[in-house]
């Protein structure tokens, strides 16, 4: 277990707001203090309600959100964080179903770099660029994508909707692993958000994912990024072990809650 520096961000850091900024929906519709996000059904985060602030009438706001999603041919979906118990209760009464419990992990960039400082360098060639090319997108889509060419183009628009860096590790067969680092300033710190960490199936277990994360962290630190965050499914124990070894620690949780079919 690495001895990482103490977590060094304000206790009031809004990780839900960071995640919202780091994976921007194509369309955003305010519903009181909530934000209904739409992107043609491509990815849950970009097609779910984000309760950014309070509303006067939770039931009325839920009904408004339901209409907005149904009008676009989408099943209503909410992303609820630790403090959204009242909304969760209202949705449960409507028959909504919880799915995909997710952990938010964070670590200071200096802690990640200290965790990898004793590791041998070289071996995996990693390139970091400002825009994802077709091969980068295809590698990620083969692992996490849902849909065809039209949906992939929507995903490209989401990814490039804000400043970010894109890393790709290559082997003899092409792109082996990719990762995206969204760059977000929350007014207190410069943050980097890890998204789309994916490894080609036949290239797994060789440290490629760790290599792309390390490369992004190194460049982020050089650009003044203070800390990184990411989201990982609670049941993804392989990924969690890797992030734990890099010094990431759980700082929040959220759950998607979906309307009954």
mmCIF file of C-alpha atoms in Angstrom:
data_model
loop_
_atom_site.group_PDB
_atom_site.id
_atom_site.type_symbol
_atom_site.label_atom_id
_atom_site.label_comp_id
_atom_site.label_asym_id
_atom_site.label_seq_id
_atom_site.Cartn_x
_atom_site.Cartn_y
_atom_site.Cartn_z
ATOM 1 C CA UNK A 1 0.000 0.000 0.000
ATOM 2 C CA UNK A 2 1.560 3.315 -1.014
ATOM 3 C CA UNK A 3 1.946 6.036 1.578
ATOM 4 C CA UNK A 4 0.134 8.787 -0.245
ATOM 5 C CA UNK A 5 -0.008 12.396 0.978
ATOM 6 C CA UNK A 6 -3.106 13.441 2.863
ATOM 7 C CA UNK A 7 -6.092 14.300 0.722
ATOM 8 C CA UNK A 8 -5.723 18.014 0.229
ATOM 9 C CA UNK A 9 -8.959 19.516 -1.022
ATOM 10 C CA UNK A 10 -11.769 21.403 0.718
ATOM 11 C CA UNK A 11 -14.244 19.211 2.584
ATOM 12 C CA UNK A 12 -17.074 20.886 0.672
ATOM 13 C CA UNK A 13 -15.733 19.811 -2.737
ATOM 14 C CA UNK A 14 -18.729 18.949 -4.941
ATOM 15 C CA UNK A 15 -17.617 15.852 -6.806
ATOM 16 C CA UNK A 16 -20.979 15.563 -8.565
ATOM 17 C CA UNK A 17 -20.416 19.018 -10.054
ATOM 18 C CA UNK A 18 -16.903 18.061 -11.120
ATOM 19 C CA UNK A 19 -18.200 14.937 -12.835
ATOM 20 C CA UNK A 20 -20.939 16.922 -14.553
ATOM 21 C CA UNK A 21 -18.381 19.364 -15.936
ATOM 22 C CA UNK A 22 -15.986 16.610 -16.929
ATOM 23 C CA UNK A 23 -18.496 14.682 -19.077
ATOM 24 C CA UNK A 24 -20.742 17.410 -20.520
ATOM 25 C CA UNK A 25 -24.145 16.535 -21.935
ATOM 26 C CA UNK A 26 -25.015 17.915 -25.355
ATOM 27 C CA UNK A 27 -28.325 19.377 -24.151
ATOM 28 C CA UNK A 28 -29.107 20.685 -20.663
ATOM 29 C CA UNK A 29 -32.597 21.653 -19.495
ATOM 30 C CA UNK A 30 -33.110 23.310 -16.080
ATOM 31 C CA UNK A 31 -35.902 21.930 -13.891
ATOM 32 C CA UNK A 32 -35.854 24.223 -10.887
ATOM 33 C CA UNK A 33 -32.472 23.603 -9.313
ATOM 34 C CA UNK A 34 -32.031 20.333 -11.185
ATOM 35 C CA UNK A 35 -30.458 19.796 -14.591
ATOM 36 C CA UNK A 36 -31.916 17.301 -17.055
ATOM 37 C CA UNK A 37 -29.092 16.161 -19.329
ATOM 38 C CA UNK A 38 -29.526 14.698 -22.800
ATOM 39 C CA UNK A 39 -27.191 13.207 -25.390
ATOM 40 C CA UNK A 40 -29.298 10.889 -27.501
ATOM 41 C CA UNK A 41 -29.177 8.131 -24.885
ATOM 42 C CA UNK A 42 -25.387 7.763 -25.188
ATOM 43 C CA UNK A 43 -23.934 7.110 -21.705
ATOM 44 C CA UNK A 44 -25.948 7.271 -18.504
ATOM 45 C CA UNK A 45 -24.146 10.306 -17.105
ATOM 46 C CA UNK A 46 -25.004 12.472 -20.117
ATOM 47 C CA UNK A 47 -28.639 11.299 -20.103
ATOM 48 C CA UNK A 48 -29.659 11.608 -16.468
ATOM 49 C CA UNK A 49 -31.005 14.185 -14.049
ATOM 50 C CA UNK A 50 -28.349 15.907 -11.968
ATOM 51 C CA UNK A 51 -29.883 17.442 -8.789
ATOM 52 C CA UNK A 52 -27.460 20.354 -8.714
ATOM 53 C CA UNK A 53 -29.583 22.333 -6.250
ATOM 54 C CA UNK A 54 -32.860 22.092 -4.347
ATOM 55 C CA UNK A 55 -36.366 22.342 -5.797
ATOM 56 C CA UNK A 56 -39.514 23.588 -4.078
ATOM 57 C CA UNK A 57 -41.621 20.535 -4.940
ATOM 58 C CA UNK A 58 -39.749 17.264 -5.466
ATOM 59 C CA UNK A 59 -42.754 15.390 -6.879
ATOM 60 C CA UNK A 60 -43.488 18.161 -9.380
ATOM 61 C CA UNK A 61 -39.842 18.294 -10.429
ATOM 62 C CA UNK A 62 -39.762 14.524 -10.911
ATOM 63 C CA UNK A 63 -42.890 14.712 -13.058
ATOM 64 C CA UNK A 64 -41.330 17.477 -15.156
ATOM 65 C CA UNK A 65 -38.163 15.460 -15.627
ATOM 66 C CA UNK A 66 -40.158 12.400 -16.618
ATOM 67 C CA UNK A 67 -41.967 14.365 -19.319
ATOM 68 C CA UNK A 68 -38.699 15.749 -20.664
ATOM 69 C CA UNK A 69 -37.141 12.304 -21.023
ATOM 70 C CA UNK A 70 -40.263 10.620 -22.389
ATOM 71 C CA UNK A 71 -40.613 13.412 -24.979
ATOM 72 C CA UNK A 72 -37.133 12.497 -26.235
ATOM 73 C CA UNK A 73 -37.801 8.771 -26.270
ATOM 74 C CA UNK A 74 -35.615 8.115 -23.233
ATOM 75 C CA UNK A 75 -36.302 6.270 -19.993
ATOM 76 C CA UNK A 76 -36.103 8.746 -17.061
ATOM 77 C CA UNK A 77 -32.865 8.296 -15.139
ATOM 78 C CA UNK A 78 -31.513 10.134 -12.085
ATOM 79 C CA UNK A 79 -27.954 10.315 -10.792
ATOM 80 C CA UNK A 80 -28.227 10.547 -7.001
ATOM 81 C CA UNK A 81 -25.391 11.283 -4.604
ATOM 82 C CA UNK A 82 -25.060 10.783 -0.856
ATOM 83 C CA UNK A 83 -27.200 13.798 0.090
ATOM 84 C CA UNK A 84 -30.169 13.074 -2.172
ATOM 85 C CA UNK A 85 -32.196 10.887 0.213
ATOM 86 C CA UNK A 86 -35.440 12.847 -0.222
ATOM 87 C CA UNK A 87 -35.273 12.485 -3.996
ATOM 88 C CA UNK A 88 -34.460 8.786 -3.661
ATOM 89 C CA UNK A 89 -37.536 8.294 -1.464
ATOM 90 C CA UNK A 90 -39.787 10.064 -3.975
ATOM 91 C CA UNK A 91 -38.425 7.965 -6.827
ATOM 92 C CA UNK A 92 -38.759 4.745 -4.848
ATOM 93 C CA UNK A 93 -42.440 5.545 -4.297
ATOM 94 C CA UNK A 94 -42.799 5.753 -8.086
ATOM 95 C CA UNK A 95 -41.242 2.328 -8.573
ATOM 96 C CA UNK A 96 -37.809 3.486 -9.673
ATOM 97 C CA UNK A 97 -35.018 0.919 -9.507
ATOM 98 C CA UNK A 98 -31.488 1.527 -8.223
ATOM 99 C CA UNK A 99 -28.647 0.387 -10.441
ATOM 100 C CA UNK A 100 -24.902 0.783 -10.842
ATOM 101 C CA UNK A 101 -23.652 1.844 -7.427
ATOM 102 C CA UNK A 102 -20.537 3.874 -8.171
ATOM 103 C CA UNK A 103 -17.635 5.038 -6.033
ATOM 104 C CA UNK A 104 -15.944 8.391 -6.528
ATOM 105 C CA UNK A 105 -12.212 8.110 -5.836
ATOM 106 C CA UNK A 106 -9.698 10.931 -5.586
ATOM 107 C CA UNK A 107 -5.989 11.450 -5.021
ATOM 108 C CA UNK A 108 -3.554 14.373 -5.108
ATOM 109 C CA UNK A 109 -1.390 14.280 -8.217
ATOM 110 C CA UNK A 110 1.778 14.281 -6.125
ATOM 111 C CA UNK A 111 0.531 11.188 -4.286
ATOM 112 C CA UNK A 112 -0.029 9.291 -7.520
ATOM 113 C CA UNK A 113 3.422 10.226 -8.800
ATOM 114 C CA UNK A 114 5.014 9.154 -5.509
ATOM 115 C CA UNK A 115 3.218 5.812 -5.763
ATOM 116 C CA UNK A 116 4.777 5.119 -9.174
ATOM 117 C CA UNK A 117 8.161 6.771 -8.561
ATOM 118 C CA UNK A 118 9.863 3.505 -7.611
ATOM 119 C CA UNK A 119 8.535 1.604 -10.615
ATOM 120 C CA UNK A 120 10.765 0.883 -13.629
ATOM 121 C CA UNK A 121 10.269 3.248 -16.543
ATOM 122 C CA UNK A 122 9.929 2.361 -20.199
ATOM 123 C CA UNK A 123 8.365 -0.696 -21.761
ATOM 124 C CA UNK A 124 4.997 0.709 -22.832
ATOM 125 C CA UNK A 125 4.878 3.516 -25.377
ATOM 126 C CA UNK A 126 2.244 6.089 -24.366
ATOM 127 C CA UNK A 127 1.143 9.076 -26.436
ATOM 128 C CA UNK A 128 -0.876 11.966 -24.964
ATOM 129 C CA UNK A 129 -2.788 14.290 -27.293
ATOM 130 C CA UNK A 130 -5.483 16.978 -27.059
ATOM 131 C CA UNK A 131 -8.037 15.269 -29.358
ATOM 132 C CA UNK A 132 -9.036 11.606 -29.649
ATOM 133 C CA UNK A 133 -8.426 10.048 -33.063
ATOM 134 C CA UNK A 134 -10.561 7.319 -34.619
ATOM 135 C CA UNK A 135 -8.366 4.504 -33.277
ATOM 136 C CA UNK A 136 -8.523 5.910 -29.747
ATOM 137 C CA UNK A 137 -12.310 6.105 -29.923
ATOM 138 C CA UNK A 138 -12.614 2.640 -31.463
ATOM 139 C CA UNK A 139 -10.522 1.119 -28.666
ATOM 140 C CA UNK A 140 -12.698 2.679 -25.982
ATOM 141 C CA UNK A 141 -15.949 1.949 -27.826
ATOM 142 C CA UNK A 142 -15.065 -1.736 -28.224
ATOM 143 C CA UNK A 143 -14.941 -1.991 -24.425
ATOM 144 C CA UNK A 144 -17.613 0.430 -23.195
ATOM 145 C CA UNK A 145 -19.637 1.476 -26.230
ATOM 146 C CA UNK A 146 -23.323 0.805 -26.805
ATOM 147 C CA UNK A 147 -24.557 1.278 -30.354
ATOM 148 C CA UNK A 148 -23.168 1.970 -33.807
ATOM 149 C CA UNK A 149 -21.541 4.768 -35.763
ATOM 150 C CA UNK A 150 -24.186 7.379 -34.912
ATOM 151 C CA UNK A 151 -23.868 6.734 -31.175
ATOM 152 C CA UNK A 152 -20.069 6.802 -31.417
ATOM 153 C CA UNK A 153 -20.249 10.240 -33.030
ATOM 154 C CA UNK A 154 -22.407 11.464 -30.131
ATOM 155 C CA UNK A 155 -19.808 10.070 -27.718
ATOM 156 C CA UNK A 156 -17.109 11.998 -29.580
ATOM 157 C CA UNK A 157 -19.119 15.211 -29.127
ATOM 158 C CA UNK A 158 -19.492 14.536 -25.394
ATOM 159 C CA UNK A 159 -15.785 13.844 -24.940
ATOM 160 C CA UNK A 160 -14.653 16.901 -26.857
ATOM 161 C CA UNK A 161 -17.183 19.204 -25.192
ATOM 162 C CA UNK A 162 -14.602 20.468 -22.701
ATOM 163 C CA UNK A 163 -10.810 20.655 -22.272
ATOM 164 C CA UNK A 164 -9.203 17.244 -21.877
ATOM 165 C CA UNK A 165 -6.139 15.127 -22.587
ATOM 166 C CA UNK A 166 -6.209 11.708 -24.242
ATOM 167 C CA UNK A 167 -3.629 8.985 -23.648
ATOM 168 C CA UNK A 168 -3.054 5.839 -25.681
ATOM 169 C CA UNK A 169 -0.680 2.971 -24.907
ATOM 170 C CA UNK A 170 0.448 0.992 -27.930
ATOM 171 C CA UNK A 171 1.756 -2.511 -28.451
ATOM 172 C CA UNK A 172 2.649 -4.561 -31.537
ATOM 173 C CA UNK A 173 -1.044 -4.862 -32.438
ATOM 174 C CA UNK A 174 -1.980 -1.182 -32.235
ATOM 175 C CA UNK A 175 -3.703 0.761 -29.473
ATOM 176 C CA UNK A 176 -3.785 -1.396 -26.342
ATOM 177 C CA UNK A 177 -5.252 0.963 -23.738
ATOM 178 C CA UNK A 178 -6.735 4.454 -23.606
ATOM 179 C CA UNK A 179 -7.808 7.010 -21.014
ATOM 180 C CA UNK A 180 -9.186 10.539 -20.988
ATOM 181 C CA UNK A 181 -8.397 13.249 -18.427
ATOM 182 C CA UNK A 182 -10.955 16.069 -18.227
ATOM 183 C CA UNK A 183 -9.498 19.364 -16.994
ATOM 184 C CA UNK A 184 -11.802 21.219 -14.595
ATOM 185 C CA UNK A 185 -11.256 24.269 -12.370
ATOM 186 C CA UNK A 186 -13.759 24.301 -9.484
ATOM 187 C CA UNK A 187 -12.663 27.726 -8.225
ATOM 188 C CA UNK A 188 -10.547 26.215 -5.461
ATOM 189 C CA UNK A 189 -8.302 23.690 -7.205
ATOM 190 C CA UNK A 190 -7.309 22.539 -10.659
ATOM 191 C CA UNK A 191 -8.781 19.066 -11.107
ATOM 192 C CA UNK A 192 -8.301 16.230 -13.543
ATOM 193 C CA UNK A 193 -11.113 13.725 -14.051
ATOM 194 C CA UNK A 194 -10.250 10.255 -15.355
ATOM 195 C CA UNK A 195 -12.785 8.883 -17.828
ATOM 196 C CA UNK A 196 -12.924 6.192 -20.497
ATOM 197 C CA UNK A 197 -10.104 4.062 -19.109
ATOM 198 C CA UNK A 198 -10.313 0.998 -21.348
ATOM 199 C CA UNK A 199 -7.971 -1.786 -22.429
ATOM 200 C CA UNK A 200 -8.260 -4.051 -25.447
ATOM 201 C CA UNK A 201 -9.376 -7.472 -24.252
ATOM 202 C CA UNK A 202 -6.300 -9.369 -25.463
ATOM 203 C CA UNK A 203 -3.958 -6.770 -23.916
ATOM 204 C CA UNK A 204 -5.260 -6.889 -20.351
ATOM 205 C CA UNK A 205 -3.152 -7.773 -17.333
ATOM 206 C CA UNK A 206 0.016 -6.184 -18.732
ATOM 207 C CA UNK A 207 -0.054 -2.832 -16.953
ATOM 208 C CA UNK A 208 -1.230 -0.772 -19.931
ATOM 209 C CA UNK A 209 -4.060 0.929 -18.022
ATOM 210 C CA UNK A 210 -1.666 1.909 -15.252
ATOM 211 C CA UNK A 211 0.713 3.294 -17.880
ATOM 212 C CA UNK A 212 -1.876 5.593 -19.478
ATOM 213 C CA UNK A 213 -3.086 6.826 -16.086
ATOM 214 C CA UNK A 214 0.507 7.513 -15.024
ATOM 215 C CA UNK A 215 1.249 9.383 -18.258
ATOM 216 C CA UNK A 216 -1.834 11.564 -17.857
ATOM 217 C CA UNK A 217 -0.998 12.271 -14.217
ATOM 218 C CA UNK A 218 2.570 13.265 -15.084
ATOM 219 C CA UNK A 219 1.419 15.727 -17.734
ATOM 220 C CA UNK A 220 -1.395 16.999 -15.508
ATOM 221 C CA UNK A 221 1.064 17.729 -12.698
ATOM 222 C CA UNK A 222 3.259 19.666 -15.117
ATOM 223 C CA UNK A 223 0.200 21.756 -16.013
ATOM 224 C CA UNK A 224 -0.586 22.564 -12.393
ATOM 225 C CA UNK A 225 -3.396 20.077 -11.788
ATOM 226 C CA UNK A 226 -3.703 19.577 -8.023
ATOM 227 C CA UNK A 227 -5.733 16.373 -7.779
ATOM 228 C CA UNK A 228 -7.490 13.700 -9.807
ATOM 229 C CA UNK A 229 -10.885 12.097 -9.388
ATOM 230 C CA UNK A 230 -12.605 9.208 -11.109
ATOM 231 C CA UNK A 231 -15.738 7.078 -10.908
ATOM 232 C CA UNK A 232 -15.633 3.291 -10.761
ATOM 233 C CA UNK A 233 -18.391 0.735 -10.321
ATOM 234 C CA UNK A 234 -18.382 -0.595 -6.769
ATOM 235 C CA UNK A 235 -18.214 -4.155 -8.108
ATOM 236 C CA UNK A 236 -15.216 -3.571 -10.390
ATOM 237 C CA UNK A 237 -12.645 -4.979 -8.007
ATOM 238 C CA UNK A 238 -9.861 -5.266 -10.608
ATOM 239 C CA UNK A 239 -9.972 -1.544 -11.391
ATOM 240 C CA UNK A 240 -10.342 -0.646 -7.735
ATOM 241 C CA UNK A 241 -7.166 -2.560 -6.865
ATOM 242 C CA UNK A 242 -5.241 -0.642 -9.507
ATOM 243 C CA UNK A 243 -6.509 2.725 -8.290
ATOM 244 C CA UNK A 244 -5.886 1.784 -4.670
ATOM 245 C CA UNK A 245 -2.284 1.026 -5.591
ATOM 246 C CA UNK A 246 -1.995 4.501 -7.090
ATOM 247 C CA UNK A 247 -3.170 6.158 -3.878
ATOM 248 C CA UNK A 248 -6.812 6.863 -4.756
ATOM 249 C CA UNK A 249 -9.320 6.782 -1.897
ATOM 250 C CA UNK A 250 -13.127 6.810 -1.842
ATOM 251 C CA UNK A 251 -14.597 10.268 -1.247
ATOM 252 C CA UNK A 252 -18.243 9.869 -2.316
ATOM 253 C CA UNK A 253 -20.757 7.497 -3.848
ATOM 254 C CA UNK A 254 -23.619 7.848 -6.273
ATOM 255 C CA UNK A 255 -26.270 5.608 -7.767
ATOM 256 C CA UNK A 256 -28.344 5.716 -10.920
ATOM 257 C CA UNK A 257 -32.062 5.327 -10.303
ATOM 258 C CA UNK A 258 -34.157 4.404 -13.331
ATOM 259 C CA UNK A 259 -37.879 4.585 -14.005
ATOM 260 C CA UNK A 260 -39.695 1.270 -14.452
ATOM 261 C CA UNK A 261 -40.107 0.164 -18.057
#
